Coordinates of C-alpha atoms and ligand atoms in Angstrom, one line a residue:
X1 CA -11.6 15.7 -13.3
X2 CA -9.4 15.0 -10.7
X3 CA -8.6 11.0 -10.8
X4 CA -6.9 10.4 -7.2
X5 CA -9.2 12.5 -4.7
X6 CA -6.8 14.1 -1.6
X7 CA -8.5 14.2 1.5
X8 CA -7.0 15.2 5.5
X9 CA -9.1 12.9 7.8
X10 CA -7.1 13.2 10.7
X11 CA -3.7 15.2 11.6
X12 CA -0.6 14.0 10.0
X13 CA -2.7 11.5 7.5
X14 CA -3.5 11.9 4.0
X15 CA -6.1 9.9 2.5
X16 CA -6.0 9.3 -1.1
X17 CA -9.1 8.0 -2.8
X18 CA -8.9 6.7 -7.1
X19 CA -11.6 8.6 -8.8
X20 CA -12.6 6.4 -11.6
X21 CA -16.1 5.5 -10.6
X22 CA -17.7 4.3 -13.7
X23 CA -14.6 2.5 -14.7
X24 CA -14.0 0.6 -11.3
X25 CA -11.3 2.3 -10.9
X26 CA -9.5 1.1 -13.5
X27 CA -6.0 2.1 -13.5
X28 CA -5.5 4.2 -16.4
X29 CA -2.0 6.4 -17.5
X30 CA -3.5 9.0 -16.4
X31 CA -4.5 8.2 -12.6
X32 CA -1.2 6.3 -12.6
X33 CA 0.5 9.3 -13.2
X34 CA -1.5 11.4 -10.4
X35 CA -1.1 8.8 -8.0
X36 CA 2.4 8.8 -8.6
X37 CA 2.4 12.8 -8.6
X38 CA 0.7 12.6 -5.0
X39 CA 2.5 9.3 -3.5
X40 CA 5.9 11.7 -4.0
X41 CA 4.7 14.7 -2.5
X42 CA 3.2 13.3 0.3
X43 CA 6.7 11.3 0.4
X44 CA 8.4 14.8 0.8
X45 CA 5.7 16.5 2.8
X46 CA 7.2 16.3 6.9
X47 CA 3.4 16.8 8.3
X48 CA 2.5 13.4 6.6
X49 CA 3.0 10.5 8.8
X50 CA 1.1 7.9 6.9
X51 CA -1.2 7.6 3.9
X52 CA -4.4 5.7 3.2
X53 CA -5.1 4.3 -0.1
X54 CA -8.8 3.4 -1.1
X55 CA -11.2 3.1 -3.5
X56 CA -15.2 3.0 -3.6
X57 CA -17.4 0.6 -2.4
X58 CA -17.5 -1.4 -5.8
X59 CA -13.7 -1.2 -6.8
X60 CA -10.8 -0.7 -4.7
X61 CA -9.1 -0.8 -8.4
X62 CA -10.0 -3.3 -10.8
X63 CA -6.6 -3.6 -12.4
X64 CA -5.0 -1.9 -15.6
X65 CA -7.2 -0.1 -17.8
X66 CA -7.9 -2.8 -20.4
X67 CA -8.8 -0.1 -22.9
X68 CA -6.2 1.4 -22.9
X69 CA -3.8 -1.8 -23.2
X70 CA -5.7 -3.4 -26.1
X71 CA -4.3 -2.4 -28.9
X72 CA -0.5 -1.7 -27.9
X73 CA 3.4 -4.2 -28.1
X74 CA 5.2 -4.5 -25.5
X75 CA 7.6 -1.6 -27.4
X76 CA 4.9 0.9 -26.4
X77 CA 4.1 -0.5 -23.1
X78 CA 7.7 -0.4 -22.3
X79 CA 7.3 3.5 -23.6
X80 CA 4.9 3.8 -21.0
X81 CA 7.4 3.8 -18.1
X82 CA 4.9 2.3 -15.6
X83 CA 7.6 1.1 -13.4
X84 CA 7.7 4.7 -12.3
X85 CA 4.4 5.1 -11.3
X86 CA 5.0 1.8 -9.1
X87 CA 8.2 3.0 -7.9
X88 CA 7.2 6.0 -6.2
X89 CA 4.8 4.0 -4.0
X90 CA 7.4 1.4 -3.3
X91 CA 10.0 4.0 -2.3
X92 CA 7.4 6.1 -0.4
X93 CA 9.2 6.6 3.0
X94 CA 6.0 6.8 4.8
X95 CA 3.5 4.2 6.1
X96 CA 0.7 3.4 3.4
X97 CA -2.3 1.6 4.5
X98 CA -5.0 -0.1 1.7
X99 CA -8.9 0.5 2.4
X100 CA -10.0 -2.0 0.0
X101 CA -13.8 -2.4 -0.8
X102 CA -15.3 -4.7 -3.7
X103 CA -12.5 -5.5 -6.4
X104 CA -8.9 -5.5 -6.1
X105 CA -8.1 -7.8 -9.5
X106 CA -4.9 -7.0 -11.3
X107 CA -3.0 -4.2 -11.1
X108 CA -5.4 -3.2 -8.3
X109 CA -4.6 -6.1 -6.2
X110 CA -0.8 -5.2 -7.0
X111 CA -1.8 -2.2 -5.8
X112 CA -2.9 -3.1 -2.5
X113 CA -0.2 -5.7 -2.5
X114 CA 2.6 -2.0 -2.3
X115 CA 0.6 -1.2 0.7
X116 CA 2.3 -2.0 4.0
X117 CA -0.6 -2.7 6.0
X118 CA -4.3 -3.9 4.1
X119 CA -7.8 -3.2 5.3
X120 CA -10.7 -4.9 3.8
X121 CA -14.3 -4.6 3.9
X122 CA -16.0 -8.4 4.3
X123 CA -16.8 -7.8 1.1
X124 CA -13.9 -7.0 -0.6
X125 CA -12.3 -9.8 -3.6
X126 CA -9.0 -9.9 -4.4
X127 CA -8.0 -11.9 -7.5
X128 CA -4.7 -11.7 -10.0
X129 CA -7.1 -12.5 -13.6
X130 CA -4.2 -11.4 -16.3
X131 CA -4.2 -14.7 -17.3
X132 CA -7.6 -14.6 -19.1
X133 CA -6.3 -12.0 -20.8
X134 CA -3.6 -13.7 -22.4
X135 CA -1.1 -11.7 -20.0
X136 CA 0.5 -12.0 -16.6
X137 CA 1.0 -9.6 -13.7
X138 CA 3.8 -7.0 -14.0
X139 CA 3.8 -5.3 -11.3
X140 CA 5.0 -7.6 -8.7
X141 CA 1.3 -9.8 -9.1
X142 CA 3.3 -13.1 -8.7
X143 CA 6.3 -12.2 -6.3
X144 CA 4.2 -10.2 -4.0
X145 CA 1.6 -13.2 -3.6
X146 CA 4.1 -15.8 -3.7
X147 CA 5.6 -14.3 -0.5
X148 CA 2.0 -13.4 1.3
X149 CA 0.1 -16.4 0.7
X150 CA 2.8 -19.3 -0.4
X151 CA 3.2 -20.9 -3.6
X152 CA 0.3 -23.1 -3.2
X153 CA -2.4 -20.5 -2.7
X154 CA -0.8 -18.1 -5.3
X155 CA -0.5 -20.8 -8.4
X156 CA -4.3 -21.3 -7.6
X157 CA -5.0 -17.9 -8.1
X158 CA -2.8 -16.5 -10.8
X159 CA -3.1 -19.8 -13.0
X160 CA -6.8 -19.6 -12.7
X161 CA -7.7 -16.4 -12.4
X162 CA -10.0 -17.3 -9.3
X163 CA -10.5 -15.2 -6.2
X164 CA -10.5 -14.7 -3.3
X165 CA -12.9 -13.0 -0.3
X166 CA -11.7 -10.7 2.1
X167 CA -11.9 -13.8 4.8
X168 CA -10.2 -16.2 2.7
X169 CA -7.4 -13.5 2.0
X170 CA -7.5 -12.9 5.7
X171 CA -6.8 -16.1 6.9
X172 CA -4.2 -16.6 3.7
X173 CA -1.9 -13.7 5.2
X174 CA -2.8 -11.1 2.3
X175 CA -5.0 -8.7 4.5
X176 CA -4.5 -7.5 7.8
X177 CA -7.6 -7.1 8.7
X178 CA -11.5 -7.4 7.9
X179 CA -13.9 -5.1 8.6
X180 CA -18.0 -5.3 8.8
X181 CA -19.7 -3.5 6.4
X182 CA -18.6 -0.3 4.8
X183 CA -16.1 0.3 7.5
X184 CA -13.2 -0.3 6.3
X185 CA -11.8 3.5 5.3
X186 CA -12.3 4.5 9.1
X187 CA -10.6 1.8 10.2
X188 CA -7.9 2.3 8.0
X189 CA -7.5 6.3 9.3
X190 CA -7.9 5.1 12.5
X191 CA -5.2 3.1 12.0
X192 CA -3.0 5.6 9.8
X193 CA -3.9 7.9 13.3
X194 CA -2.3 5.8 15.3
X195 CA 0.7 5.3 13.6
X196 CA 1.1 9.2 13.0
X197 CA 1.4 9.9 17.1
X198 CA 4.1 7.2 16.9
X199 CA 7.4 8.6 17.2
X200 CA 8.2 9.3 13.4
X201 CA 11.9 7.8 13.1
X202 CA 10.7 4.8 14.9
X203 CA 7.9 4.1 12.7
X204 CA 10.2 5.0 9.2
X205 CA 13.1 2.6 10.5
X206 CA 10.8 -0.5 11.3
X207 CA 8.8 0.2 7.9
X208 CA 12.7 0.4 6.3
X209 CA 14.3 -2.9 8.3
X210 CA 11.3 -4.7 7.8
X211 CA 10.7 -4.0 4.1
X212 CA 14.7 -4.5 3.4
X213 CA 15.3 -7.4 5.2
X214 CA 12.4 -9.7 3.8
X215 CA 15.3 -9.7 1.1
X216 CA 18.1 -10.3 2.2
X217 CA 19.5 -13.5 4.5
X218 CA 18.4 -13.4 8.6
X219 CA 22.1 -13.0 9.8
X220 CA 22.5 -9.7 7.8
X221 CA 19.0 -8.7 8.2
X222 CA 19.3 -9.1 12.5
X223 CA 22.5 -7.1 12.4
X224 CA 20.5 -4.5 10.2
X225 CA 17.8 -4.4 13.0
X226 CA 20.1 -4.2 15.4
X227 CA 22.1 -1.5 13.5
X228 CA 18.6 0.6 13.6
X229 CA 17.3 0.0 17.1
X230 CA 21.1 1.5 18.1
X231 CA 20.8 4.2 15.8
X232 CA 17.4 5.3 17.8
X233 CA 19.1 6.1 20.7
X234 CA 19.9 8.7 19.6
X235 CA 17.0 11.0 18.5
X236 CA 15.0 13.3 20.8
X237 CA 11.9 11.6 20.3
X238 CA 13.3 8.3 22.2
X239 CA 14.3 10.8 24.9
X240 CA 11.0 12.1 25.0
X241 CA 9.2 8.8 25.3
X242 CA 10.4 7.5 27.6
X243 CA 10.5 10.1 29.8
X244 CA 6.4 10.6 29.6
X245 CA 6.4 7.2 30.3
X246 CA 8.1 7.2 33.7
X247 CA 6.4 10.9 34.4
X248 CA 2.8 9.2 32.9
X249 CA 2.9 12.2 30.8
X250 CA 1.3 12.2 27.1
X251 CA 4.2 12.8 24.7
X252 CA 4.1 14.8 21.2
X253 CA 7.0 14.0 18.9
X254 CA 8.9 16.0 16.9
X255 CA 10.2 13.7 14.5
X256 CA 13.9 14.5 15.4
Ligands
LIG1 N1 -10.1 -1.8 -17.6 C1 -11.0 -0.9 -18.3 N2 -12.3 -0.8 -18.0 C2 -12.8 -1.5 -17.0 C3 -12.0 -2.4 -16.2 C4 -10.6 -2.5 -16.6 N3 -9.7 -3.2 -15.9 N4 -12.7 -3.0 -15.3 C5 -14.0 -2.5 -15.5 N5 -14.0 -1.6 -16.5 C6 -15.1 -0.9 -17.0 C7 -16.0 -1.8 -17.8 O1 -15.6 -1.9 -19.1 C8 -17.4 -1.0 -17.8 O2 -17.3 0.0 -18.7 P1 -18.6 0.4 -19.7 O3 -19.0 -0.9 -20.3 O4 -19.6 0.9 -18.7 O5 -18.0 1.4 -20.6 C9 -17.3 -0.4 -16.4 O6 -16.0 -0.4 -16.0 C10 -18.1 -1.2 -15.4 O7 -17.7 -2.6 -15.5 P2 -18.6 -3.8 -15.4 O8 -19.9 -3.5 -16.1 O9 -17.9 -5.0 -15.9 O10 -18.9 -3.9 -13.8 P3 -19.2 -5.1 -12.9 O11 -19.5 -4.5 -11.5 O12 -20.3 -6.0 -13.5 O13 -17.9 -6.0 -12.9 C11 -15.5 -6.3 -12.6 C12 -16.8 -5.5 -12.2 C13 -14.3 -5.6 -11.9 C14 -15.6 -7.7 -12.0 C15 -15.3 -6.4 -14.1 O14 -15.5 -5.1 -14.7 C16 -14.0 -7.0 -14.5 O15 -13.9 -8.2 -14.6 N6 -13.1 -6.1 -14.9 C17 -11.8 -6.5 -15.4 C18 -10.9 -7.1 -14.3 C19 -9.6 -7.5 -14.8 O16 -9.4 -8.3 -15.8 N7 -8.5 -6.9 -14.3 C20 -7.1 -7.2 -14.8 C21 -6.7 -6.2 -15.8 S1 -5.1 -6.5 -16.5 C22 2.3 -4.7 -16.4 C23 1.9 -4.2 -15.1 C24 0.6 -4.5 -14.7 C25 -0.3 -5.1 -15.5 C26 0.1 -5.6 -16.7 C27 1.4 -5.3 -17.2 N8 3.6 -4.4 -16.9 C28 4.5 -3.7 -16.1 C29 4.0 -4.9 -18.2 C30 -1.7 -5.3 -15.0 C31 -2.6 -5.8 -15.8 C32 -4.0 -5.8 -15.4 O17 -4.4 -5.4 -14.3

């Protein structure tokens, strides 16, 4: 059985949805690995644009496979290599937007968290519960959090496992947006649609300069903006839009 389900809603968007239905989409090794597999060649595929990431309606993920984990050190979780996995969504060059309906707890949350833009249905909770488990995120679960919600709103969370709806997350900074009722994957590829009949170097240097200067100090990450807005004067696709915008012509981009 496949555990990440491909889909092509729209031109230019891929839609990736975990296949782990009677497990809530727990994240096994094995859908880790096939997510990794497809976040990589979509990475490298040039007629992807953007990606969405979703779930079902009762699990957007609910974390780490806790069956799997239970009886293993932290010499064969290390073994494991999960960083990998992670890493090829962190790296992915294009934009990756979370459809999140029901849980995202854990590693699923984490998930959602590599995602740079998050939809959820109303009825989506998020929640970070390693610590009843006598663990703690590892997968960015307390950095990610820290730096979407603030310190006060994450300790809450992480240091009692509580939750939180797709409203409170809203209005705490880690969703982008809520949608009514099961709507949330459309809105999502409508979204991801968008973005793909944006000019493509535009959208990958923003996504870069935003993503790299959240780390870095604000002198070094303006001159790093300012490096990148030059250096996109110089594609064809800049030459392109603005001419259909003087001529009130509807541009297609080429990506160069
Ligand atoms: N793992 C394995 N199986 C799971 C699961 C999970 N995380 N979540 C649900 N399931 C399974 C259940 O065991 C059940 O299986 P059967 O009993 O049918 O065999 C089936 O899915 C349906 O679950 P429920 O009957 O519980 O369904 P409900 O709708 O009533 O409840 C729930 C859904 C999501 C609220 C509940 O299942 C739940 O609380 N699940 C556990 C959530 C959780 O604790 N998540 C955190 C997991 S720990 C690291 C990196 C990352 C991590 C750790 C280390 N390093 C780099 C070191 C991450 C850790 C985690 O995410």
């Amino acid at each position: 059985m496949n555990l990440v389900l491909v889909d092509y809603p729209v031109e230019h968007v891929a839609l990736l949805r975990l296949n782990r239905p009677e497990a809530r989409n727990a994240l096994s090794p094995e859908l880790r690995a096939e997510l990794r597999h497809e976040f990589n060649r979509l990475s490298d595929d040039p007629s992807i644009r953007a990606i969405v990431l979703t779930g079902d309606m009762k699990a957007f993920a609910a974390g780490a496979d806790i069956k799997s984990m239970v009886d293993i050190g932290a010499a064969e979780m290390m073994a494991r290599n999960d960083e990998q996995n992670w890493a090829a969504i962190r790296t992915c060059r294009k934009p990756v937007i979370a459809a999140v309906d029901g849980y995202a707890l854990g590693g699923g949350c984490e998930l959602a968290m590599h995602a740079d833009i998050i939809v959820a249905g109303e009825a989506a909770v998020f929640g970070q519960p390693e610590v009843r488990l006598g663990i703690m995120p590892g997968a960015g679960g307390t950095q990610r959090l820290v730096r979407a919600v603030g310190k006060y709103r994450a300790m809450l969370m992480l240091l009692t496992a509580g939750t939180m709806s797709a409203r409170e997350a809203f209005d705490a900074g880690l969703v982008s947006k809520v949608v009514d009722g099961d709507g949330a994957v459309a809105e999502a590829i409508s979204i991801a649609g968008t973005i793909a009949a944006m000019p493509p170097l535009a959208v990958d240097e923003i996504k870069q300069v935003l993503l790299a200067g959240m780390e870095i100090n604000l002198d070094a990450a303006l001159m790093l903006e300012r490096r990148a807005a030059y250096l996109l004067f110089e594609t064809e696709d800049r030459r392109t839009a603005m001419t259909a915008f003087i001529n009130k012509n509807k541009p297609t981009y080429s990506g160069s």
